[in-house]
C-alpha cells in the first residue's frame, strides 16, 4: 500500500506546510500565558526540517498545534497553519480527526504511553488501517507485516501477536514509526523519537528514518534537542527559544556559521571527537518560565553579548547572509548596510 511502491517525485520547492505568526496561549486559573509567539516557518515537499532548542522552548507545543492535539486549556490564539494551502485552524474536530494519521502523522517521544498495553501490536496497526484506508479486510494482516518489515522489525509474523510490554524500547519505537507510516501521510512529525533510547538504538532509529524519508520522499518535521541528530538527518533547521524562533537556516549554514548567540551556545555544547575538556560548555541560566518572560529579547538575561537595547525592545527576525533569519539586534546594522548597497 505504501505509495504502491512508487516514490513521490517532487522537488523541495513547493511548500506543503506553512505556519504564519502562530501564537499559542494557555489559560491557567485567571491568567492567560503565551506558550509560543510569532512562530512562522514552512516545510517543503520531500524535506526534513529540524526544530531544536532546550526543554521548555515550545518545540512540542508547536507540533501539537499543527496536529490539533493541544491540551484543553491551550489554544491557537493568532496566526494560521496551512496544509497545502488550507488553514487547519478552520477545521471542525471531526475533520481534524480524519486528517490525523492520514495526512499528518506524529511519532511521540515515549512509545509506551502511546501504545495501548492491552492490545497486540497487530491489532493496533489494523485499527489505523480500518479508520483511514480502503484496504480489504483480508489484506490487513499482510499490510501490517509489510509495515513492520519496512521499519526493520525481525520476525514480523510473530511480533504482530505481541503486546507492547513484550518489546524493547527500540522495537516499540519502530512500531510507532510503522504506525506513523501506515496511512501514507503527507507529513510525519517526529517528537524526540530517540530521546529515551540508548546510543546504539538511537543510531538505528535515525538510520531507519533517514532511509524511509529518502525512499518515500516524505516531508518530515523532526523535533529534537540533539544537534548531532540534526546534522545527520535534517535539510533545514529552526532554532526555538522561550516560545519564539530565534534562527532559521540550512543545516550546513547553521553548523558552519551560526549567528544567534543562543545557537552559538548550543553549538559550543556539542562534544567533539578527539577534543578533551574537563567540563563541557554550557549556557548559564535556564529557559524562563512563562510568567517570567519580560519585554525585550527573551535570551538577554543569558546572553554575554546583550546590549541595553536587548532588555528594552524585542528584536524582529532579520534576514541575514547565507539565506538565514536571525532574531537578534546584533544584526540590525548589517541588514541596514546591506539594504543601502
CSV table of C-alpha atoms in Angstrom, one decimal:
chain,number,residue,atom,x,y,z
A,1,UNK,CA,0.0,0.0,0.0
A,2,UNK,CA,2.8,2.4,0.9
A,3,UNK,CA,2.8,4.6,-2.3
A,4,UNK,CA,2.1,1.4,-4.3
A,5,UNK,CA,5.9,1.0,-4.4
A,6,UNK,CA,6.1,4.3,-6.3
A,7,UNK,CA,8.0,7.2,-4.8
A,8,UNK,CA,6.5,10.7,-4.9
A,9,UNK,CA,8.7,12.6,-7.4
A,10,UNK,CA,8.6,16.1,-6.1
A,11,UNK,CA,11.2,18.8,-5.6
A,12,UNK,CA,12.0,20.7,-2.5
A,13,UNK,CA,10.5,23.9,-3.8
A,14,UNK,CA,6.8,23.5,-3.0
A,15,UNK,CA,5.6,24.3,0.5
A,16,UNK,CA,3.3,21.6,1.9
A,17,UNK,CA,3.0,23.1,5.4
A,18,UNK,CA,3.1,26.8,6.3
A,19,UNK,CA,2.9,28.4,9.8
A,20,UNK,CA,2.4,32.1,9.9
A,21,UNK,CA,2.7,34.1,13.2
A,22,UNK,CA,1.3,31.3,15.3
A,23,UNK,CA,0.6,32.3,18.9
A,24,UNK,CA,-0.4,29.6,21.4
A,25,UNK,CA,-1.9,30.6,24.7
A,26,UNK,CA,-2.6,28.6,27.8
A,27,UNK,CA,-5.4,29.5,30.3
A,28,UNK,CA,-4.2,29.0,33.9
A,29,UNK,CA,-6.6,29.9,36.6
A,30,UNK,CA,-7.4,33.6,35.8
A,31,UNK,CA,-4.2,34.1,33.8
A,32,UNK,CA,-3.6,33.8,30.1
A,33,UNK,CA,0.0,32.9,29.3
A,34,UNK,CA,1.8,32.8,25.9
A,35,UNK,CA,3.5,29.5,25.2
A,36,UNK,CA,4.6,30.4,21.7
A,37,UNK,CA,4.6,33.8,19.9
A,38,UNK,CA,5.1,34.7,16.2
A,39,UNK,CA,6.1,31.2,15.1
A,40,UNK,CA,6.5,31.2,11.3
A,41,UNK,CA,8.1,28.6,9.1
A,42,UNK,CA,7.4,26.4,6.1
A,43,UNK,CA,8.0,22.7,5.3
A,44,UNK,CA,8.7,21.8,1.7
A,45,UNK,CA,7.7,18.6,0.0
A,46,UNK,CA,10.3,15.9,0.5
A,47,UNK,CA,12.2,18.0,3.1
A,48,UNK,CA,13.3,17.2,6.6
A,49,UNK,CA,13.0,20.2,8.8
A,50,UNK,CA,14.5,20.1,12.3
A,51,UNK,CA,13.2,22.1,15.3
A,52,UNK,CA,15.8,22.4,18.0
A,53,UNK,CA,16.1,24.0,21.4
A,54,UNK,CA,16.2,23.2,25.2
A,55,UNK,CA,13.2,21.7,27.0
A,56,UNK,CA,10.5,24.3,27.5
A,57,UNK,CA,11.3,26.3,24.3
A,58,UNK,CA,7.9,25.4,22.7
A,59,UNK,CA,9.0,22.7,20.2
A,60,UNK,CA,6.4,20.1,21.2
A,61,UNK,CA,3.6,22.6,21.6
A,62,UNK,CA,4.3,23.8,18.1
A,63,UNK,CA,3.9,20.2,16.9
A,64,UNK,CA,0.7,19.7,18.8
A,65,UNK,CA,-0.8,22.9,17.4
A,66,UNK,CA,-0.1,21.6,13.9
A,67,UNK,CA,-1.8,18.2,14.5
A,68,UNK,CA,-4.6,19.7,16.6
A,69,UNK,CA,-3.8,18.0,19.9
A,70,UNK,CA,-3.2,20.9,22.2
A,71,UNK,CA,-4.3,20.4,25.9
A,72,UNK,CA,-7.8,21.5,26.7
A,73,UNK,CA,-6.6,24.7,28.4
A,74,UNK,CA,-4.5,25.8,25.4
A,75,UNK,CA,-5.5,27.3,22.1
A,76,UNK,CA,-4.0,28.9,18.9
A,77,UNK,CA,-5.0,32.5,19.6
A,78,UNK,CA,-3.4,34.0,16.5
A,79,UNK,CA,-1.9,33.1,13.1
A,80,UNK,CA,-2.6,30.4,10.6
A,81,UNK,CA,-1.4,26.8,10.0
A,82,UNK,CA,-1.9,25.8,6.3
A,83,UNK,CA,-1.6,22.3,4.9
A,84,UNK,CA,-1.4,22.5,1.1
A,85,UNK,CA,-3.0,26.0,1.3
A,86,UNK,CA,-5.9,25.0,3.6
A,87,UNK,CA,-5.9,26.6,7.0
A,88,UNK,CA,-6.2,23.7,9.5
A,89,UNK,CA,-7.5,26.1,12.2
A,90,UNK,CA,-10.8,26.4,10.3
A,91,UNK,CA,-11.5,22.6,10.5
A,92,UNK,CA,-14.0,21.0,12.9
A,93,UNK,CA,-12.9,18.4,15.4
A,94,UNK,CA,-14.3,15.6,13.1
A,95,UNK,CA,-12.4,17.0,10.1
A,96,UNK,CA,-9.2,17.2,12.1
A,97,UNK,CA,-9.7,13.6,13.3
A,98,UNK,CA,-9.9,12.4,9.7
A,99,UNK,CA,-6.8,14.3,8.8
A,100,UNK,CA,-4.7,13.0,11.7
A,101,UNK,CA,-2.9,9.8,10.7
A,102,UNK,CA,-3.9,10.1,7.1
A,103,UNK,CA,-2.5,13.5,6.0
A,104,UNK,CA,-0.3,14.2,9.1
A,105,UNK,CA,1.1,11.5,11.5
A,106,UNK,CA,3.1,12.0,14.7
A,107,UNK,CA,5.6,9.8,16.5
A,108,UNK,CA,5.8,10.7,20.2
A,109,UNK,CA,8.8,10.6,22.5
A,110,UNK,CA,7.6,7.7,24.7
A,111,UNK,CA,6.0,4.8,22.8
A,112,UNK,CA,4.9,3.1,26.0
A,113,UNK,CA,2.5,5.9,26.7
A,114,UNK,CA,1.3,6.0,23.1
A,115,UNK,CA,0.7,2.3,22.6
A,116,UNK,CA,-2.3,0.6,24.3
A,117,UNK,CA,-0.9,-2.0,26.7
A,118,UNK,CA,-4.0,-4.3,26.5
A,119,UNK,CA,-4.0,-4.8,22.7
A,120,UNK,CA,-1.5,-6.6,20.5
A,121,UNK,CA,0.8,-4.7,18.1
A,122,UNK,CA,-1.0,-6.1,15.1
A,123,UNK,CA,-4.5,-5.1,16.4
A,124,UNK,CA,-3.4,-1.5,17.0
A,125,UNK,CA,-2.0,-1.1,13.5
A,126,UNK,CA,-5.0,-2.8,12.0
A,127,UNK,CA,-7.3,-0.2,13.7
A,128,UNK,CA,-5.4,2.6,11.9
A,129,UNK,CA,-5.9,0.9,8.6
A,130,UNK,CA,-9.6,0.4,9.2
A,131,UNK,CA,-10.1,4.1,10.1
A,132,UNK,CA,-8.1,5.7,7.3
A,133,UNK,CA,-7.8,3.3,4.4
A,134,UNK,CA,-9.9,1.3,2.0
A,135,UNK,CA,-7.8,-1.8,2.2
A,136,UNK,CA,-9.9,-5.0,2.0
A,137,UNK,CA,-10.2,-6.7,5.4
A,138,UNK,CA,-8.4,-9.9,4.2
A,139,UNK,CA,-5.3,-7.8,3.4
A,140,UNK,CA,-4.9,-6.2,6.8
A,141,UNK,CA,-2.5,-8.8,8.2
A,142,UNK,CA,-0.3,-8.8,5.2
A,143,UNK,CA,-0.2,-5.0,5.2
A,144,UNK,CA,0.7,-4.9,8.9
A,145,UNK,CA,3.5,-7.4,8.4
A,146,UNK,CA,4.8,-5.3,5.5
A,147,UNK,CA,4.8,-2.2,7.6
A,148,UNK,CA,6.8,-3.9,10.4
A,149,UNK,CA,9.2,-5.2,7.8
A,150,UNK,CA,9.6,-1.7,6.4
A,151,UNK,CA,11.0,-0.5,9.8
A,152,UNK,CA,13.4,-3.4,10.1
A,153,UNK,CA,11.5,-5.4,12.8
A,154,UNK,CA,12.6,-9.0,12.7
A,155,UNK,CA,10.0,-11.9,12.7
A,156,UNK,CA,7.1,-9.5,11.9
A,157,UNK,CA,4.8,-12.5,11.6
A,158,UNK,CA,5.3,-13.3,15.3
A,159,UNK,CA,5.6,-9.7,16.5
A,160,UNK,CA,2.1,-8.8,15.4
A,161,UNK,CA,0.8,-11.1,18.2
A,162,UNK,CA,3.0,-9.5,20.9
A,163,UNK,CA,1.9,-6.8,23.4
A,164,UNK,CA,3.9,-3.5,23.9
A,165,UNK,CA,5.4,-4.7,27.2
A,166,UNK,CA,7.0,-7.7,25.5
A,167,UNK,CA,9.1,-5.5,23.2
A,168,UNK,CA,12.2,-3.5,23.9
A,169,UNK,CA,12.2,0.3,23.8
A,170,UNK,CA,13.8,0.4,20.4
A,171,UNK,CA,11.3,-2.1,19.0
A,172,UNK,CA,8.4,-0.2,20.4
A,173,UNK,CA,9.7,3.0,18.7
A,174,UNK,CA,9.9,1.1,15.4
A,175,UNK,CA,6.3,0.1,15.8
A,176,UNK,CA,5.4,3.7,16.4
A,177,UNK,CA,7.2,4.7,13.1
A,178,UNK,CA,5.3,1.9,11.3
A,179,UNK,CA,2.0,3.2,12.7
A,180,UNK,CA,3.0,6.7,11.6
A,181,UNK,CA,3.5,5.4,8.1
A,182,UNK,CA,0.5,3.1,8.0
A,183,UNK,CA,-1.8,5.6,6.1
A,184,UNK,CA,0.8,7.0,3.8
A,185,UNK,CA,0.8,10.5,5.3
A,186,UNK,CA,2.0,13.6,3.5
A,187,UNK,CA,3.8,14.8,6.7
A,188,UNK,CA,5.4,12.8,9.5
A,189,UNK,CA,6.1,14.7,12.8
A,190,UNK,CA,8.7,13.0,15.0
A,191,UNK,CA,8.8,14.5,18.5
A,192,UNK,CA,12.1,13.5,20.2
A,193,UNK,CA,11.8,9.9,18.9
A,194,UNK,CA,15.2,8.8,20.1
A,195,UNK,CA,15.5,10.6,23.5
A,196,UNK,CA,14.6,7.6,25.7
A,197,UNK,CA,16.8,5.1,23.8
A,198,UNK,CA,20.5,4.2,24.3
A,199,UNK,CA,23.0,5.5,21.8
A,200,UNK,CA,23.2,2.3,19.7
A,201,UNK,CA,19.5,2.1,19.3
A,202,UNK,CA,19.3,5.8,18.6
A,203,UNK,CA,21.6,5.4,15.7
A,204,UNK,CA,19.5,2.5,14.3
A,205,UNK,CA,16.3,4.5,14.6
A,206,UNK,CA,17.9,7.5,12.9
A,207,UNK,CA,19.1,5.3,10.0
A,208,UNK,CA,15.7,3.8,9.6
A,209,UNK,CA,14.0,7.3,9.5
A,210,UNK,CA,16.6,8.7,7.1
A,211,UNK,CA,16.3,5.7,4.7
A,212,UNK,CA,12.5,5.9,4.8
A,213,UNK,CA,12.5,9.6,4.1
A,214,UNK,CA,14.7,9.1,1.1
A,215,UNK,CA,12.7,6.1,-0.1
A,216,UNK,CA,9.3,7.6,0.3
A,217,UNK,CA,10.2,11.2,-0.4
A,218,UNK,CA,8.2,12.2,2.7
A,219,UNK,CA,8.1,15.6,4.4
A,220,UNK,CA,9.3,15.3,7.9
A,221,UNK,CA,9.3,17.6,10.9
A,222,UNK,CA,12.0,16.4,13.3
A,223,UNK,CA,11.9,17.8,16.8
A,224,UNK,CA,14.9,17.3,19.0
A,225,UNK,CA,17.4,18.9,21.4
A,226,UNK,CA,20.2,16.8,19.9
A,227,UNK,CA,22.2,18.8,17.3
A,228,UNK,CA,24.1,15.7,16.3
A,229,UNK,CA,20.8,14.1,15.1
A,230,UNK,CA,20.0,17.4,13.3
A,231,UNK,CA,23.3,17.2,11.4
A,232,UNK,CA,22.6,13.6,10.4
A,233,UNK,CA,19.0,13.8,9.2
A,234,UNK,CA,17.8,17.4,8.5
A,235,UNK,CA,17.9,19.7,5.5
A,236,UNK,CA,17.0,22.9,7.3
A,237,UNK,CA,16.8,23.9,10.9
A,238,UNK,CA,14.5,26.1,13.1
A,239,UNK,CA,16.0,27.1,16.5
A,240,UNK,CA,13.5,27.9,19.2
A,241,UNK,CA,14.0,29.7,22.5
A,242,UNK,CA,11.3,30.6,25.1
A,243,UNK,CA,8.4,30.2,22.6
A,244,UNK,CA,10.0,32.1,19.7
A,245,UNK,CA,12.0,31.2,16.7
A,246,UNK,CA,15.4,32.8,17.0
A,247,UNK,CA,17.2,31.4,13.9
A,248,UNK,CA,16.3,29.7,10.7
A,249,UNK,CA,19.0,28.3,8.3
A,250,UNK,CA,20.0,25.4,6.2
A,251,UNK,CA,21.7,22.7,8.2
A,252,UNK,CA,25.1,23.4,6.6
A,253,UNK,CA,24.9,27.2,7.2
A,254,UNK,CA,23.8,26.6,10.8
A,255,UNK,CA,26.8,24.4,11.6
A,256,UNK,CA,29.3,26.4,9.6
A,257,UNK,CA,28.2,29.9,10.6
A,258,UNK,CA,25.6,30.0,13.5
A,259,UNK,CA,24.5,33.6,14.1
A,260,UNK,CA,22.3,33.9,17.1
A,261,UNK,CA,24.1,33.9,20.5
A,262,UNK,CA,21.8,31.1,21.7
A,263,UNK,CA,22.6,28.9,18.6
A,264,UNK,CA,26.3,29.6,19.2
A,265,UNK,CA,25.9,28.5,22.8
A,266,UNK,CA,24.2,25.2,21.7
A,267,UNK,CA,27.0,24.6,19.2
A,268,UNK,CA,29.7,25.0,21.8
A,269,UNK,CA,27.9,22.5,24.0
A,270,UNK,CA,28.5,19.6,21.4
A,271,UNK,CA,31.4,17.4,22.4
A,272,UNK,CA,33.9,16.9,19.6
A,273,UNK,CA,35.8,13.7,18.9
A,274,UNK,CA,39.4,13.9,19.8
A,275,UNK,CA,39.0,17.0,21.9
A,276,UNK,CA,39.3,16.6,25.6
A,277,UNK,CA,37.7,19.0,28.0
A,278,UNK,CA,37.3,18.6,31.8
A,279,UNK,CA,34.0,20.4,31.6
A,280,UNK,CA,31.7,20.8,28.6
A,281,UNK,CA,30.5,24.3,27.7
A,282,UNK,CA,27.0,25.2,29.0
A,283,UNK,CA,24.8,28.2,28.6
A,284,UNK,CA,24.4,29.9,32.0
A,285,UNK,CA,20.9,30.2,33.5
A,286,UNK,CA,17.8,28.4,32.2
A,287,UNK,CA,14.8,28.9,29.9
A,288,UNK,CA,12.4,31.4,31.6
A,289,UNK,CA,9.1,30.1,32.8
A,290,UNK,CA,6.0,31.5,31.1
A,291,UNK,CA,5.3,34.0,33.9
A,292,UNK,CA,8.9,35.2,33.9
A,293,UNK,CA,9.1,36.4,30.3
A,294,UNK,CA,9.7,40.1,30.1
A,295,UNK,CA,9.9,42.7,27.4
A,296,UNK,CA,12.9,42.9,25.2
A,297,UNK,CA,14.9,39.9,23.9
A,298,UNK,CA,13.9,36.7,25.8
A,299,UNK,CA,17.5,35.5,25.7
A,300,UNK,CA,19.1,38.7,27.0
A,301,UNK,CA,19.5,37.6,30.6
A,302,UNK,CA,21.6,34.6,29.5
A,303,UNK,CA,23.5,36.4,26.7
A,304,UNK,CA,27.1,37.5,27.1
A,305,UNK,CA,26.7,39.9,24.1
A,306,UNK,CA,23.5,41.6,25.4
A,307,UNK,CA,23.2,45.4,24.9
A,308,UNK,CA,21.0,47.9,26.7
A,309,UNK,CA,18.6,47.8,23.8
A,310,UNK,CA,18.2,44.0,24.2
A,311,UNK,CA,16.5,44.4,27.6
A,312,UNK,CA,14.2,47.2,26.4
A,313,UNK,CA,12.9,46.2,22.9
A,314,UNK,CA,12.1,42.8,21.4
A,315,UNK,CA,14.1,42.2,18.2
A,316,UNK,CA,12.3,41.2,15.0
A,317,UNK,CA,13.6,38.5,12.6
A,318,UNK,CA,16.4,39.9,10.4
A,319,UNK,CA,17.2,38.3,7.1
A,320,UNK,CA,21.0,37.8,7.2
A,321,UNK,CA,23.7,36.4,5.0
A,322,UNK,CA,23.6,32.8,3.9
A,323,UNK,CA,19.8,32.9,3.4
A,324,UNK,CA,19.2,32.8,7.2
A,325,UNK,CA,16.9,34.6,9.6
A,326,UNK,CA,18.0,35.7,13.0
A,327,UNK,CA,16.2,37.3,15.9
A,328,UNK,CA,19.0,39.4,17.3
A,329,UNK,CA,19.8,43.2,17.5
A,330,UNK,CA,23.4,42.4,16.7
A,331,UNK,CA,22.4,42.0,13.0
A,332,UNK,CA,20.3,45.2,12.7
A,333,UNK,CA,23.2,47.3,11.3
A,334,UNK,CA,24.3,44.6,8.9
A,335,UNK,CA,20.8,44.4,7.5
A,336,UNK,CA,20.7,48.2,7.1
A,337,UNK,CA,24.1,48.3,5.4
A,338,UNK,CA,23.0,45.5,3.1
A,339,UNK,CA,19.8,47.4,2.2
A,340,UNK,CA,21.7,50.6,1.2
A,341,UNK,CA,24.1,48.9,-1.2
